[in-house]
mmCIF file of C-alpha atoms in Angstrom:
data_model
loop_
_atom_site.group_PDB
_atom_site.id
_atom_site.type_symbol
_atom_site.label_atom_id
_atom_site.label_comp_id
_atom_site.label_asym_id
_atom_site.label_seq_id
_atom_site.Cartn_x
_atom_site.Cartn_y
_atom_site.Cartn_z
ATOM 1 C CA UNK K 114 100.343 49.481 113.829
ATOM 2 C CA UNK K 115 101.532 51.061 110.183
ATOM 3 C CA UNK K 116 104.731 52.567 110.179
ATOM 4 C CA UNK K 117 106.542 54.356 107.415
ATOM 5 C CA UNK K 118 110.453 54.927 107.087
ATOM 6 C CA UNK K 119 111.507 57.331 104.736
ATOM 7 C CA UNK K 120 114.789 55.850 103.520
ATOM 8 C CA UNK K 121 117.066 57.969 100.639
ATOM 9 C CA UNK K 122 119.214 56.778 97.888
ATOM 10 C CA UNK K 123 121.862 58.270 98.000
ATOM 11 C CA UNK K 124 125.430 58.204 96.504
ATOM 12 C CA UNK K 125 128.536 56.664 98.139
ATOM 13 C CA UNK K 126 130.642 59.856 99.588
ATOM 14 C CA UNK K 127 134.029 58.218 98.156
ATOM 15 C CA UNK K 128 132.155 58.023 94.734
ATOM 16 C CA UNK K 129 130.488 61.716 94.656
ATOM 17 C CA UNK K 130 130.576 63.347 90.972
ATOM 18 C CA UNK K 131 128.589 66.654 90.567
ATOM 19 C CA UNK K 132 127.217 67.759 87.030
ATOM 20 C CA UNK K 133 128.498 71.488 86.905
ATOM 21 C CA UNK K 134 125.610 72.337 84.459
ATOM 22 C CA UNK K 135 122.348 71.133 86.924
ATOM 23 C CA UNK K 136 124.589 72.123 90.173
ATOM 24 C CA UNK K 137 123.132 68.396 91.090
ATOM 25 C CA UNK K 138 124.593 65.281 92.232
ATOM 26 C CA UNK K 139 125.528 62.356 89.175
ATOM 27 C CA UNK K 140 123.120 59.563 91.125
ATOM 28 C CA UNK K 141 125.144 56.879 89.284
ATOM 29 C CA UNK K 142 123.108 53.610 89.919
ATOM 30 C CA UNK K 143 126.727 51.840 90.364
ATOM 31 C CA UNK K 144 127.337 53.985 93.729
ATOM 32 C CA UNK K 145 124.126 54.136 95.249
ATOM 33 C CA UNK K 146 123.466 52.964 98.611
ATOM 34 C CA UNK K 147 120.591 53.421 101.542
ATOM 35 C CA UNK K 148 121.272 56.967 103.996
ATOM 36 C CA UNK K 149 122.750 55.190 106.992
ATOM 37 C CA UNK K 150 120.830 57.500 109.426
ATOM 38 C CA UNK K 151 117.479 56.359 107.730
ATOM 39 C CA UNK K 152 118.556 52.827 107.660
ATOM 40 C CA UNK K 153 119.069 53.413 112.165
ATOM 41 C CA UNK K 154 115.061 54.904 111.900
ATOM 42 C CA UNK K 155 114.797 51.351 110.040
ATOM 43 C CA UNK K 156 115.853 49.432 112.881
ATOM 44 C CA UNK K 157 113.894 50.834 115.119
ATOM 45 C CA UNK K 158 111.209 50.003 112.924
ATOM 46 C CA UNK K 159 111.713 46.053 112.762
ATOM 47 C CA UNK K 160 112.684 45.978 116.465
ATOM 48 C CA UNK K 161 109.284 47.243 117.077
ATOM 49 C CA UNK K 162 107.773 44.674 114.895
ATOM 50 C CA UNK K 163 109.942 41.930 116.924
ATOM 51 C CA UNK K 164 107.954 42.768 119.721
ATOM 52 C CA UNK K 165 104.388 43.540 117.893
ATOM 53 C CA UNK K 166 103.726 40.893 115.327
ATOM 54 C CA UNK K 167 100.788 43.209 113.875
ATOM 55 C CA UNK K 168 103.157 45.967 112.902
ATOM 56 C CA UNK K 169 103.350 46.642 109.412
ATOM 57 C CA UNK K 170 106.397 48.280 107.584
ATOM 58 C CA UNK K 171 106.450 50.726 104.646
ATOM 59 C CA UNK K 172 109.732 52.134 103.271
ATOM 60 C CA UNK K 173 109.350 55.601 100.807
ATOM 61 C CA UNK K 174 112.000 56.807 98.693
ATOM 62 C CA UNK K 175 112.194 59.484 96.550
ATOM 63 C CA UNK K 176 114.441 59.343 93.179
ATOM 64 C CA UNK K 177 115.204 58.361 89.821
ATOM 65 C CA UNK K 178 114.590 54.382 88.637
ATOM 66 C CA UNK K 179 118.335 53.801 89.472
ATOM 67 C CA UNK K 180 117.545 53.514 93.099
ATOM 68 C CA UNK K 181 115.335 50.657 92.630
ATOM 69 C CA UNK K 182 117.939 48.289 93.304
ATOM 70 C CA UNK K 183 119.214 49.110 96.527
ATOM 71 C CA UNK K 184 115.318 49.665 97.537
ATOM 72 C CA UNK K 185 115.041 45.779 97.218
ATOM 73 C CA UNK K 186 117.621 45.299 99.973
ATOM 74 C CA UNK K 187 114.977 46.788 102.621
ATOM 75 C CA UNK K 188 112.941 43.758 101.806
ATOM 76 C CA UNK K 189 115.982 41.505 102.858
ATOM 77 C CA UNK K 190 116.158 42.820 106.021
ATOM 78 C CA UNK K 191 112.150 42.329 106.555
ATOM 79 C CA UNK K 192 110.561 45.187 105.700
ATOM 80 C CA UNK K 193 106.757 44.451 104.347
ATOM 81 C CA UNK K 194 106.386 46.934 101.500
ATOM 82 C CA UNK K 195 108.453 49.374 99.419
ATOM 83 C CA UNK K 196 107.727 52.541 97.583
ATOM 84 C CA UNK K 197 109.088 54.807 95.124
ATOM 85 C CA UNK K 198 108.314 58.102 94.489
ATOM 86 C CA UNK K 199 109.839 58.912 90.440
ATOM 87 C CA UNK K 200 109.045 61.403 88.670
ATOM 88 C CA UNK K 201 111.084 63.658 86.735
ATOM 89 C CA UNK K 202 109.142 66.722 87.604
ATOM 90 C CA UNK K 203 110.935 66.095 90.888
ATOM 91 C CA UNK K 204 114.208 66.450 89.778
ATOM 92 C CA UNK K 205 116.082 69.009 91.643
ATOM 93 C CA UNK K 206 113.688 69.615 94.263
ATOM 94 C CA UNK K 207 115.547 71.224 97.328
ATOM 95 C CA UNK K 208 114.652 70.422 100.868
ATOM 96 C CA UNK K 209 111.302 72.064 100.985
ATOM 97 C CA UNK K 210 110.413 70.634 97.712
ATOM 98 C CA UNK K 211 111.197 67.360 98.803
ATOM 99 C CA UNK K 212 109.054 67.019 102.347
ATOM 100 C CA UNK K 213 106.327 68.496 99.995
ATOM 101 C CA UNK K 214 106.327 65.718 97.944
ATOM 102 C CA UNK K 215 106.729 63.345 100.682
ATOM 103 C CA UNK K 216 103.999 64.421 102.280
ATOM 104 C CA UNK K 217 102.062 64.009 99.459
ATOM 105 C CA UNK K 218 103.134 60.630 99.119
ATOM 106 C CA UNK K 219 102.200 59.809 102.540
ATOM 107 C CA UNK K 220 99.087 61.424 102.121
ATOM 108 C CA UNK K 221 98.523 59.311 99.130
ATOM 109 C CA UNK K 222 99.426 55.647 100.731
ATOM 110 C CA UNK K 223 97.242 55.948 103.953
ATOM 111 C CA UNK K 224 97.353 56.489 107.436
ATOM 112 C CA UNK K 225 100.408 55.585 109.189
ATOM 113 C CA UNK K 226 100.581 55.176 113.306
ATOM 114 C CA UNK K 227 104.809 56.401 112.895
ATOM 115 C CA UNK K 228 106.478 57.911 110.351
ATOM 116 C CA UNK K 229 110.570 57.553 110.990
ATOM 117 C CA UNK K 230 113.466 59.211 109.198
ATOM 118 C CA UNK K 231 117.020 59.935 109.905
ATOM 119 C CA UNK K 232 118.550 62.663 111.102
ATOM 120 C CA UNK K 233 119.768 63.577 108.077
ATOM 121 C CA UNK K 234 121.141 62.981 104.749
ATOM 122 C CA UNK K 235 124.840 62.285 103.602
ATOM 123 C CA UNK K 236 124.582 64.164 100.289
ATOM 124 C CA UNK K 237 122.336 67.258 102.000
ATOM 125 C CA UNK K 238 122.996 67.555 105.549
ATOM 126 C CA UNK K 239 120.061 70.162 106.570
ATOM 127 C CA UNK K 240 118.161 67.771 108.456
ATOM 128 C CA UNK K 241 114.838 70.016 108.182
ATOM 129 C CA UNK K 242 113.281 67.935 105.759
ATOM 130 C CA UNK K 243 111.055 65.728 108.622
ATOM 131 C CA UNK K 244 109.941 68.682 110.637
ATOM 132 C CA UNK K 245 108.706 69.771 107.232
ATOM 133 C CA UNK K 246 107.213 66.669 106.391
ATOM 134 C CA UNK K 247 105.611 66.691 110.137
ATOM 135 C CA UNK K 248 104.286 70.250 109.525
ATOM 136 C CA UNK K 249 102.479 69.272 105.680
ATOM 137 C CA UNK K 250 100.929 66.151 107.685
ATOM 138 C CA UNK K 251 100.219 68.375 111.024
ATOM 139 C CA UNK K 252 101.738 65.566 113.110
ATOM 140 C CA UNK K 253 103.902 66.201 115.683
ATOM 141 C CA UNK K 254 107.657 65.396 115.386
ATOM 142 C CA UNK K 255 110.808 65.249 117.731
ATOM 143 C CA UNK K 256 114.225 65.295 116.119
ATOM 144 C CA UNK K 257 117.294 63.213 116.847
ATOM 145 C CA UNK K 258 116.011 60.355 119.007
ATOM 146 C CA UNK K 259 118.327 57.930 119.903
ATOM 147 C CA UNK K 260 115.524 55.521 121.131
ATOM 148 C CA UNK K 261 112.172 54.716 120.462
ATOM 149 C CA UNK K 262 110.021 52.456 122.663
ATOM 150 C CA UNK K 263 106.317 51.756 121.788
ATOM 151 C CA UNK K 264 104.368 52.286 125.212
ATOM 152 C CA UNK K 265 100.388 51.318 123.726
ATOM 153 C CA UNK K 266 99.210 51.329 120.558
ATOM 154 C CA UNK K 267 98.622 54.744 120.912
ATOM 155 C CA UNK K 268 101.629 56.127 122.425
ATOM 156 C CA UNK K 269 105.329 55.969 122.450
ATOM 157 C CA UNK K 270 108.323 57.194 124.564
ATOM 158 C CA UNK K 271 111.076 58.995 122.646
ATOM 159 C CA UNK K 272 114.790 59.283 123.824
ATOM 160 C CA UNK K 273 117.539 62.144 123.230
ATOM 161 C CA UNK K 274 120.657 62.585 123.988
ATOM 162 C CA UNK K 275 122.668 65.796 124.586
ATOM 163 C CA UNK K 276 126.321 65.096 125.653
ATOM 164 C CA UNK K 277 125.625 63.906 129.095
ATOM 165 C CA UNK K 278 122.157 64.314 129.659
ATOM 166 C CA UNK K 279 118.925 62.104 128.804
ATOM 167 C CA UNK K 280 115.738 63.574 127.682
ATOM 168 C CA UNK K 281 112.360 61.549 127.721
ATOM 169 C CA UNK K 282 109.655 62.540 125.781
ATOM 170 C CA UNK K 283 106.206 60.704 125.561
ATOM 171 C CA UNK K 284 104.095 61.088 122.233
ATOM 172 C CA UNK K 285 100.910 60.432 121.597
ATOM 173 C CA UNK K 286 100.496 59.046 117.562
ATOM 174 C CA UNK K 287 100.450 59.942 114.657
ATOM 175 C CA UNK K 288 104.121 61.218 115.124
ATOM 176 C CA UNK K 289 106.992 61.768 113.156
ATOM 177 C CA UNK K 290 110.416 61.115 114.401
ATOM 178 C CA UNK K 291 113.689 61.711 113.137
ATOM 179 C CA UNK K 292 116.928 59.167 114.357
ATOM 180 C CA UNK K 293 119.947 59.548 114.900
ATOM 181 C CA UNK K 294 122.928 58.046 112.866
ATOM 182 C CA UNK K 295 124.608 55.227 114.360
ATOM 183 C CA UNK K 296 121.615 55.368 117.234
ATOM 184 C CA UNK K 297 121.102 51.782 115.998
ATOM 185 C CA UNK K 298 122.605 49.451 113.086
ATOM 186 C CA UNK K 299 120.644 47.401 111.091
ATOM 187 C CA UNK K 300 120.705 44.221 111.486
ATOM 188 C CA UNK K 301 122.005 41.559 108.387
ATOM 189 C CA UNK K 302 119.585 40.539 106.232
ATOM 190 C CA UNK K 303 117.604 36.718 106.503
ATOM 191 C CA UNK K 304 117.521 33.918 103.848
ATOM 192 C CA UNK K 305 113.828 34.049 103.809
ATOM 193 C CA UNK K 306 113.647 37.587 103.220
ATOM 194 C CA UNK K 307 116.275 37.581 100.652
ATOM 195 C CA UNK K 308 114.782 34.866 98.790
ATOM 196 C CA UNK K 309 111.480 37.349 98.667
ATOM 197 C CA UNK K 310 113.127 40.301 97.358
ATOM 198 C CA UNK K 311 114.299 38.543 94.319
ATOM 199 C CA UNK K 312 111.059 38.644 92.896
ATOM 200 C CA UNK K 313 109.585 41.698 94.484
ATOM 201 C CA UNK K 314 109.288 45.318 92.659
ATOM 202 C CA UNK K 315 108.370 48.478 94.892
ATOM 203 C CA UNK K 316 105.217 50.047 94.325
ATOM 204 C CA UNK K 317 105.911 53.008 92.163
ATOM 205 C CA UNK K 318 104.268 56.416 92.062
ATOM 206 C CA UNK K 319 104.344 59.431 89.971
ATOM 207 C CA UNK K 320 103.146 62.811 91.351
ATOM 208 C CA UNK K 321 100.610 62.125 88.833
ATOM 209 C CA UNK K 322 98.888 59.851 91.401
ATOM 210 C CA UNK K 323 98.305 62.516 93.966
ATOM 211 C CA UNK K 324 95.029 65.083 94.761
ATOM 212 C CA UNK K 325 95.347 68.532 93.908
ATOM 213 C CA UNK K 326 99.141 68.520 93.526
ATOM 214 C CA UNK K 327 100.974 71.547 93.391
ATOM 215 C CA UNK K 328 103.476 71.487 90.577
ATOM 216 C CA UNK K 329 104.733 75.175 91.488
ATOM 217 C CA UNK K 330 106.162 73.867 94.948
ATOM 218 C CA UNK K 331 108.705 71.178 93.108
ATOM 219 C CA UNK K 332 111.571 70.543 91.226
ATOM 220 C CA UNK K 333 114.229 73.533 90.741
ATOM 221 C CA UNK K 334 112.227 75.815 89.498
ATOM 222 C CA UNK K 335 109.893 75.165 92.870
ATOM 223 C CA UNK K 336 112.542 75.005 94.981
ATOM 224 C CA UNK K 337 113.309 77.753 97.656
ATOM 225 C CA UNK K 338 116.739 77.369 97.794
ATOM 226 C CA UNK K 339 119.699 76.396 94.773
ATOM 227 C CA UNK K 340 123.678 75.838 94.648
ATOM 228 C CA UNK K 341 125.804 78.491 92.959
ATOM 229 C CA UNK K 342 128.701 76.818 93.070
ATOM 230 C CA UNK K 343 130.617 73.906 93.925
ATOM 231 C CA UNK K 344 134.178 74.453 95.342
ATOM 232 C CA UNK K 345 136.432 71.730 95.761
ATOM 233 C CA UNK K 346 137.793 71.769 99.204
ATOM 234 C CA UNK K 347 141.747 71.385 100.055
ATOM 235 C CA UNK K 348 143.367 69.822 102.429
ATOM 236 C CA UNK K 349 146.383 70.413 104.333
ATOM 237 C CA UNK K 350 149.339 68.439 103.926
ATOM 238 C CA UNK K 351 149.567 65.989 107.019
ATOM 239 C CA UNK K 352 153.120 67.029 108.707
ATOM 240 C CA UNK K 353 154.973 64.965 110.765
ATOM 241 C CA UNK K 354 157.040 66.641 113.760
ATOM 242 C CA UNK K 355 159.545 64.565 115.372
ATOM 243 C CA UNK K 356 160.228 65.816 119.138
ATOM 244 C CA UNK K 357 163.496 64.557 120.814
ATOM 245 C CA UNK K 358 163.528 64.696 124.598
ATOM 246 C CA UNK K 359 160.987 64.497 127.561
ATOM 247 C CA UNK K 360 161.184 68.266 128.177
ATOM 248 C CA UNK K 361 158.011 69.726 129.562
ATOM 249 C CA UNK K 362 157.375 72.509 127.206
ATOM 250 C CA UNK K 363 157.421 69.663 124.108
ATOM 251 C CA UNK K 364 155.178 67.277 126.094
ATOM 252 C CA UNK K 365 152.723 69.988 126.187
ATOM 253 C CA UNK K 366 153.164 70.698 122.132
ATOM 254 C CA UNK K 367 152.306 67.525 121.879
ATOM 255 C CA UNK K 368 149.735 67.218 124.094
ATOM 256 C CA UNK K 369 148.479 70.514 122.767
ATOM 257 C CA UNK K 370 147.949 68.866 119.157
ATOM 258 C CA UNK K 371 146.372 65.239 120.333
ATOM 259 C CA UNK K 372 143.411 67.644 121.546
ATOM 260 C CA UNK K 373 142.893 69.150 118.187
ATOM 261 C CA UNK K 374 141.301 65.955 116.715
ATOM 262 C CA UNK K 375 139.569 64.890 119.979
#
């Protein structure tokens, strides 16, 4: 079985800069680190291959040479192969833009059994870039799983969950599924894995490498949707309120503002 995890780059949220000209994010190699919903589709991935010693894993990324580094540490945690999608004519390529290229990508490397992302990404949020990439490949896809268990080699049961109810879903493959953050955590790296990433180098590719590419659909001027603006957002002052007395009106103030952050 071949399975692919697209995994992102992207920058630490305590660390975000944004360059007011582009309307982009700074991807400052220093903050970088691995979407943490992709990196739960990753898990899924190796537990699979604990069970099926045939199973082969790809990672894809998309993004500048900075993100080389962190790709590296998807190696340590026993992933087979890694690849990077940089090219320049990519840069800022919105959501659409971006499962277009993926796609292509995909296309490009071979035929996969699963293709698994995460829900979505910390520095974009819309979480429709894997139904898009589902609809380019004409696979079909189921969003938010929060388990994945191989059935055969040519089928697999999906969970979801929806506050307190369970849905099953059986697929047959090719599919494309997206994970849930925090649905699984990904487990610490091995000494024989890190030693290998030391001296490995993802496979790199350039939309130069794909058939009949279309350069219209990428990059900003591609893109179906932009930023106008950034706005920094403001936060309240935290108050503190000091109640004296076990009245009943102030024990429901109180209890009144506990359920605000629940």
């Amino acid at each position: 079985m071949k399975i692919l995890v697209c995994i992102k780059q992207v920058v630490d949220p305590e660390k975000v800069e944004y360059n007011a000209q582009t309307k982009t994010i700074k991807r400052n190699a220093q903050y970088l680190m691995n979407n943490p919903a992709d990196l739960s589709a990753l898990e899924f991935a190796l537990r699979i291959k604990d069970v099926y010693k045939d199973v082969h894993i790809t990672t894809l990324s998309m993004g500048p040479a900075e993100c080389e580094s962190k790709i590296k540490e998807l190696i340590e945690v026993g992933c087979d192969s890694c690849v990077l999608l940089s090219d320049k004519r990519l840069a800022g390529s919105d959501a659409y833009s971006t499962a277009y290229a993926l796609a292509k990508a995909i296309e490009k490397l071979g035929n996969f059994d699963l293709i698994l992302c995460g829900e979505s990404s910390l520095d974009g949020e819309t979480s429709i870039v894997p139904p898009q990439i589902a609809e380019y490949l004409n696979i079909p896809h189921i969003a938010f799983a929060s388990n994945i268990k191989v059935l055969n080699i040519e089928r697999i049961e999906v969970e979801r969950k929806l506050k307190n109810l369970l849905f099953r879903f059986e697929v047959k493959l090719p599919a494309l599924i997206s994970v849930k953050k925090d649905s699984a955590f990904l487990r610490l790296p091995k000494l024989s894995f890190m030693i290998k990433a030391l001296s490995y180098t993802p496979q790199i590719l350039s939309v130069d490498d794909f058939e009949n590419f279309d350069f219209d659909r990428v990059g900003a001027e591609g893109s179906k949707t932009s930023v106008d603006s950034f706005v920094e957002q403001s936060f309240e002052d935290v108050k503190c309120e000091i109640y004296d007395g076990i009245e009943d009106a102030q024990i429901e103030c109180i209890a009144d503002l506990v359920t605000r952050f629940l």
